[in-house]
Coordinates of C-alpha atoms (C1' of nucleotides) in Angstrom, one line a residue:
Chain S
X1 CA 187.2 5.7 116.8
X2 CA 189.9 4.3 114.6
X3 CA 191.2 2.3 117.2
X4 CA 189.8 -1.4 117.6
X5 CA 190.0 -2.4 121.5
X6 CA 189.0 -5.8 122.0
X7 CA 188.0 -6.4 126.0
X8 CA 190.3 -8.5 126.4
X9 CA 193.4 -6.2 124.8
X10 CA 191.5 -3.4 127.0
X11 CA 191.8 -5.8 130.1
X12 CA 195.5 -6.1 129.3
X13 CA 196.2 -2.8 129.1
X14 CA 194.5 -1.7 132.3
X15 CA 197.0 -4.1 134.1
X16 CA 199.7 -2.5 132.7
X17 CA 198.5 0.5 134.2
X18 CA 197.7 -0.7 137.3
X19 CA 201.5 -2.2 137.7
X20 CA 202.0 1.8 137.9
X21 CA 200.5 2.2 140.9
X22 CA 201.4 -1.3 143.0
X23 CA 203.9 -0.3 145.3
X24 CA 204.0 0.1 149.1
X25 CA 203.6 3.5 149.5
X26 CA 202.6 4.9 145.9
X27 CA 198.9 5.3 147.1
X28 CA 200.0 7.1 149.8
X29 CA 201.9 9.3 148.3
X30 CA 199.8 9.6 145.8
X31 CA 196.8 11.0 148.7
X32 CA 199.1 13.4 149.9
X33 CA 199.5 15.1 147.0
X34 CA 195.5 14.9 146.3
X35 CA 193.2 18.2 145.1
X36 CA 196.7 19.8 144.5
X37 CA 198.6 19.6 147.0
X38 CA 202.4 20.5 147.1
X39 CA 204.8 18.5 149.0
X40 CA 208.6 18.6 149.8
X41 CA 210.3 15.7 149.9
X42 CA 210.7 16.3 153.4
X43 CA 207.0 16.6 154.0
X44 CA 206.5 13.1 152.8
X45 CA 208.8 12.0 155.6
X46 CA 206.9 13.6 158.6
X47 CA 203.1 12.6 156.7
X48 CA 203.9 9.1 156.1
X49 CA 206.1 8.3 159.1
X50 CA 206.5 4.5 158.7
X51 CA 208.7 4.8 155.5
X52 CA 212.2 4.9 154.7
X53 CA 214.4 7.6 152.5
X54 CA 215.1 5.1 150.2
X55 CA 211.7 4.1 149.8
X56 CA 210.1 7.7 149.3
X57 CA 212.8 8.6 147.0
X58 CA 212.4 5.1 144.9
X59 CA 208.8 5.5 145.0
X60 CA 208.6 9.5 143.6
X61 CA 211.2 8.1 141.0
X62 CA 208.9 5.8 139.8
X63 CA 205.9 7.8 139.7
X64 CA 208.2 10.9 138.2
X65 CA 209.1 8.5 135.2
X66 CA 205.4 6.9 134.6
X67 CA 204.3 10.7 134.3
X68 CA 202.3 10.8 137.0
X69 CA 204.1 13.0 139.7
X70 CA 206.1 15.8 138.8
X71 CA 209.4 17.0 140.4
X72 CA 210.9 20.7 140.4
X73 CA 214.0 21.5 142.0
X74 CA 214.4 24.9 143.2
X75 CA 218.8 25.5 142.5
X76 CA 219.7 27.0 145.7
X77 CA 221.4 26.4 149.1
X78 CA 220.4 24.3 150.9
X79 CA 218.0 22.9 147.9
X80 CA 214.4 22.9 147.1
X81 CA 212.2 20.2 145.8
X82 CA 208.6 20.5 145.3
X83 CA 206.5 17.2 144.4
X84 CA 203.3 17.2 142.4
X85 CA 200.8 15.9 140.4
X86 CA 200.8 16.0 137.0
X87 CA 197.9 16.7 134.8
X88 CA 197.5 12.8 134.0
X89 CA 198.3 12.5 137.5
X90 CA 195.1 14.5 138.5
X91 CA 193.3 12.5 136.6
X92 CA 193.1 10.0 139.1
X93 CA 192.2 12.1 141.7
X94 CA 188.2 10.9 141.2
X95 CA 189.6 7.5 141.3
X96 CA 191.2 8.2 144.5
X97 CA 187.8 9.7 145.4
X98 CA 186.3 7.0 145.2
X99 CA 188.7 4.9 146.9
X100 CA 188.4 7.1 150.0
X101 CA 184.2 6.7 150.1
X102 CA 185.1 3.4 149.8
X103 CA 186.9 2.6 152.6
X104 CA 184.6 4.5 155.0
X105 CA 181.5 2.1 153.4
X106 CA 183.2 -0.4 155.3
X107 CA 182.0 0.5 158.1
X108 CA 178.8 1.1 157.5
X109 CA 178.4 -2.3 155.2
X110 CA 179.8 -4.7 157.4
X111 CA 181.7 -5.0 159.9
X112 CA 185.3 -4.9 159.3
X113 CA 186.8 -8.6 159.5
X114 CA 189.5 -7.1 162.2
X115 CA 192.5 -6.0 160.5
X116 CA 194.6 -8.7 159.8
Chain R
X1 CA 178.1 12.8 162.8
X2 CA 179.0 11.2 166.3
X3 CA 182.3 9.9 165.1
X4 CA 185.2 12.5 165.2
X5 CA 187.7 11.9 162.5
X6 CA 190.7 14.5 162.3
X7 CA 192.4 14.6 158.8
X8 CA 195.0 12.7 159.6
X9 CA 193.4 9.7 161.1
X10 CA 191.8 9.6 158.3
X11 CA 194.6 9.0 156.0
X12 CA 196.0 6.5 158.1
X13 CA 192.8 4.4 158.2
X14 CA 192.7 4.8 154.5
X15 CA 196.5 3.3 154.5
X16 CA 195.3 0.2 156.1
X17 CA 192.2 0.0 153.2
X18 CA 194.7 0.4 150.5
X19 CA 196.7 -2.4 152.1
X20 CA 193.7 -4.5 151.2
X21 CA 194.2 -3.8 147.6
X22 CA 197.5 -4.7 147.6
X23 CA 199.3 -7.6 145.8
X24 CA 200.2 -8.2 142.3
X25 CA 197.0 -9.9 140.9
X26 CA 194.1 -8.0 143.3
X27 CA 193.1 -5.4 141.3
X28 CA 193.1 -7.8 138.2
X29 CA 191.0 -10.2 139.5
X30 CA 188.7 -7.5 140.8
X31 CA 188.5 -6.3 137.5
X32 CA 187.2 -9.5 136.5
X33 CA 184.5 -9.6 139.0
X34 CA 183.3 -5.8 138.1
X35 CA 180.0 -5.4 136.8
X36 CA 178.7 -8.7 139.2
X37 CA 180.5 -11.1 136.8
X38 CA 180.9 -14.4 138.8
X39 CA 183.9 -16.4 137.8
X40 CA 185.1 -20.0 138.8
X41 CA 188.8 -20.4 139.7
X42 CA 189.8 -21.8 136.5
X43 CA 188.1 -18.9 134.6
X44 CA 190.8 -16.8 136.3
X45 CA 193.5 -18.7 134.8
X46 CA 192.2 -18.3 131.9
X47 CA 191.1 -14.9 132.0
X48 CA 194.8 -13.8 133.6
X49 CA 197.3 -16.5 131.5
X50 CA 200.2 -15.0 133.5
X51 CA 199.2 -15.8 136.9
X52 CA 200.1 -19.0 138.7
X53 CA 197.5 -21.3 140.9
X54 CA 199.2 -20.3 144.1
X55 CA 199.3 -16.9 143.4
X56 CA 195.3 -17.1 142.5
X57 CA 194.2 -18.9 145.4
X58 CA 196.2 -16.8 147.6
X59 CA 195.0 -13.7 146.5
X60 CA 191.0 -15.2 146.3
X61 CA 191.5 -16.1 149.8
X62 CA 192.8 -12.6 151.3
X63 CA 190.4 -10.7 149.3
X64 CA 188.0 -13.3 150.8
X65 CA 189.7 -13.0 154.6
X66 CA 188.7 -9.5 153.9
X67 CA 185.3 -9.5 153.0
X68 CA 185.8 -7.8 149.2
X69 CA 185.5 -11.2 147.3
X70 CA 182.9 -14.5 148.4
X71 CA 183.5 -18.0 147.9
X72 CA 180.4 -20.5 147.5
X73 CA 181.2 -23.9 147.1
X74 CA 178.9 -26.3 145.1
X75 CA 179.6 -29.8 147.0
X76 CA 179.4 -32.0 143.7
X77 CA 182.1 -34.1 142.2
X78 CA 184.1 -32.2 140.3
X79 CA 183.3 -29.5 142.7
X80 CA 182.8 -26.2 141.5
X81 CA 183.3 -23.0 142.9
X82 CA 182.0 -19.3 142.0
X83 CA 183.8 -16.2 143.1
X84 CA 181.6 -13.0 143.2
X85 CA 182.4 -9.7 144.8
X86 CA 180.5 -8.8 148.1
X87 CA 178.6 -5.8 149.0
X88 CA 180.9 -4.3 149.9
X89 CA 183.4 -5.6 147.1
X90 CA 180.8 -3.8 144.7
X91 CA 181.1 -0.7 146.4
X92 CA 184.3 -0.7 144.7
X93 CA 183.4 -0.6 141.1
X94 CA 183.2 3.1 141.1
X95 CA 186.9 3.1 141.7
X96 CA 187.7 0.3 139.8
X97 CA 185.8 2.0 136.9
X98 CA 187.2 5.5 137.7
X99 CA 190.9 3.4 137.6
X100 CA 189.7 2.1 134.2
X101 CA 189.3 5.4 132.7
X102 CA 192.1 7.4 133.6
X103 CA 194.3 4.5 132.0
X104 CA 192.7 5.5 128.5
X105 CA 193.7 9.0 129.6
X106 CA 196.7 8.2 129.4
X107 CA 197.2 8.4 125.5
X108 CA 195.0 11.3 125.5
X109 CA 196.8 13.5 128.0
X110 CA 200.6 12.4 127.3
X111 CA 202.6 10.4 124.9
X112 CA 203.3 7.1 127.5
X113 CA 206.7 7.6 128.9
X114 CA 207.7 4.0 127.6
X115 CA 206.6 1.2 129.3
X116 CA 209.4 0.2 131.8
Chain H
dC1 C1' 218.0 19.7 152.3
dG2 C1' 217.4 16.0 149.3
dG3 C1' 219.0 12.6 148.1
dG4 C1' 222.4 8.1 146.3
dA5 C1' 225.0 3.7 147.4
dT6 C1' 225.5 -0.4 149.8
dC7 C1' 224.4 -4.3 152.5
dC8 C1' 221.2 -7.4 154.3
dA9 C1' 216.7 -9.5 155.9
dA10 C1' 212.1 -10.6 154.8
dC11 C1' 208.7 -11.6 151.8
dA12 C1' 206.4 -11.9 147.5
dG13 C1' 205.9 -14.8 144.0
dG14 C1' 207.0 -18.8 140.3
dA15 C1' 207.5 -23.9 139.2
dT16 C1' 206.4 -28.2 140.2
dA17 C1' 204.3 -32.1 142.4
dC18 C1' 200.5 -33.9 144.8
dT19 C1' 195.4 -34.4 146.8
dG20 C1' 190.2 -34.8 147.8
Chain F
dC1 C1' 187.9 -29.2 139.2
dA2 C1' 189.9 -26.7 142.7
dG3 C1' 193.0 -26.3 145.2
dT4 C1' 197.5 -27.4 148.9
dA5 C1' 202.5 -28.2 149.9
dT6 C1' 207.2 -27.5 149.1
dC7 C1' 211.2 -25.5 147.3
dC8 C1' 213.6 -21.9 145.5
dT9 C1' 214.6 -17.3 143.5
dG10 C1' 213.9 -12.3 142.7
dT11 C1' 212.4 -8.4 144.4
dT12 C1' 211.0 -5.4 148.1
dG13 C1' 212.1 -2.8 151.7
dG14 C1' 214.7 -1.3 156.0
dA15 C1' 219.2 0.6 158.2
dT16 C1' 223.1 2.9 157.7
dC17 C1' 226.6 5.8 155.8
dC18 C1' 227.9 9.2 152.5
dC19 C1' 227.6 13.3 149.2
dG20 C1' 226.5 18.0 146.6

DNA sequence: CGGGATCCAACAGGATACTG
DNA sequence: CAGTATCCTGTTGGATCCCG
């Protein structure tokens, strides 16, 4: 361990990484392409039916350039694109996990303060 | 198992969770709850120097509305006031904690596409 | 099919001042 | 100490049209 992490330098950098995934539809995106899954970018539009094409494509963008979704484009006519995660990008599949058991404790912890 | 959950339901109740943990400062402040740390309000300006008080209160009181974060209130003069997570709000750390380590991932898996 | 560009409305969020 | 109220700006996000 050569580095020297102080907690509060630690703290700081988590919210650096956590800016990554703010967004209004990053999560969501980011479940649909849970445990491996594949997705056009069409795919995205009929899953998540509320959002716009400039929002899915701004959204993929961002995750494409923080490394955590991957993009291949298959050259042909019409065209091809394929969305992924990345490796780093699976790594948060247990944290998304986790964040799936914990919404479902809600119901069984409390009742839910009726959504808002 | 009396409740019948398709996939997709599913997801969309887990939307509306997510939407809890939305907001600029949530998942920072959250962070500074883990573990059953209690905070006062002006710890949190301490703790997060780039957050303003309308911005803290705001986000206390919807993490509060939505039963992640409590509030007790000491009735004294100077009053005093201790944030805590819930039950339910620990139920989180988990995610919070699994969040926590694929950010130090991060350097391990991939050279950091530049922060933005 | 998979986007980009543009325009516009809504809201998130910051700075400051004030209060019990 | 622990907020609230107000004002103001930047960003988010939706709708629409266009392109390779």
């Amino acid at each position: 361990m050569s580095k020297i992490y102080t907690p509060d330098t630690a703290a700081l950098g988590v919210e650096q990484v956590l800016r990554l995934l703010e967004g209004r539809w990053k999560l969501v995106i980011l479940f649909h392409l849970f445990d491996g899954k594949v997705q056009r970018y069409s795919d995205f539009g009929r899953l998540i039916p509320g959002i716009s094409q400039k929002m899915l494509s701004q959204q993929l963008r961002q995750l494409e350039a923080d490394g955590i979704v991957s993009r291949k484009l298959y050259p042909q006519v019409p065209p091809k694109v394929e969305y992924r995660l990345t490796e780093w990008g699976q790594a948060l599949c247990p944290a998304l996990d986790s964040m799936l058991k914990w919404a479902e404790k809600r119901e069984t912890l409390q009742s839910p303060p009726e959504a808002s």
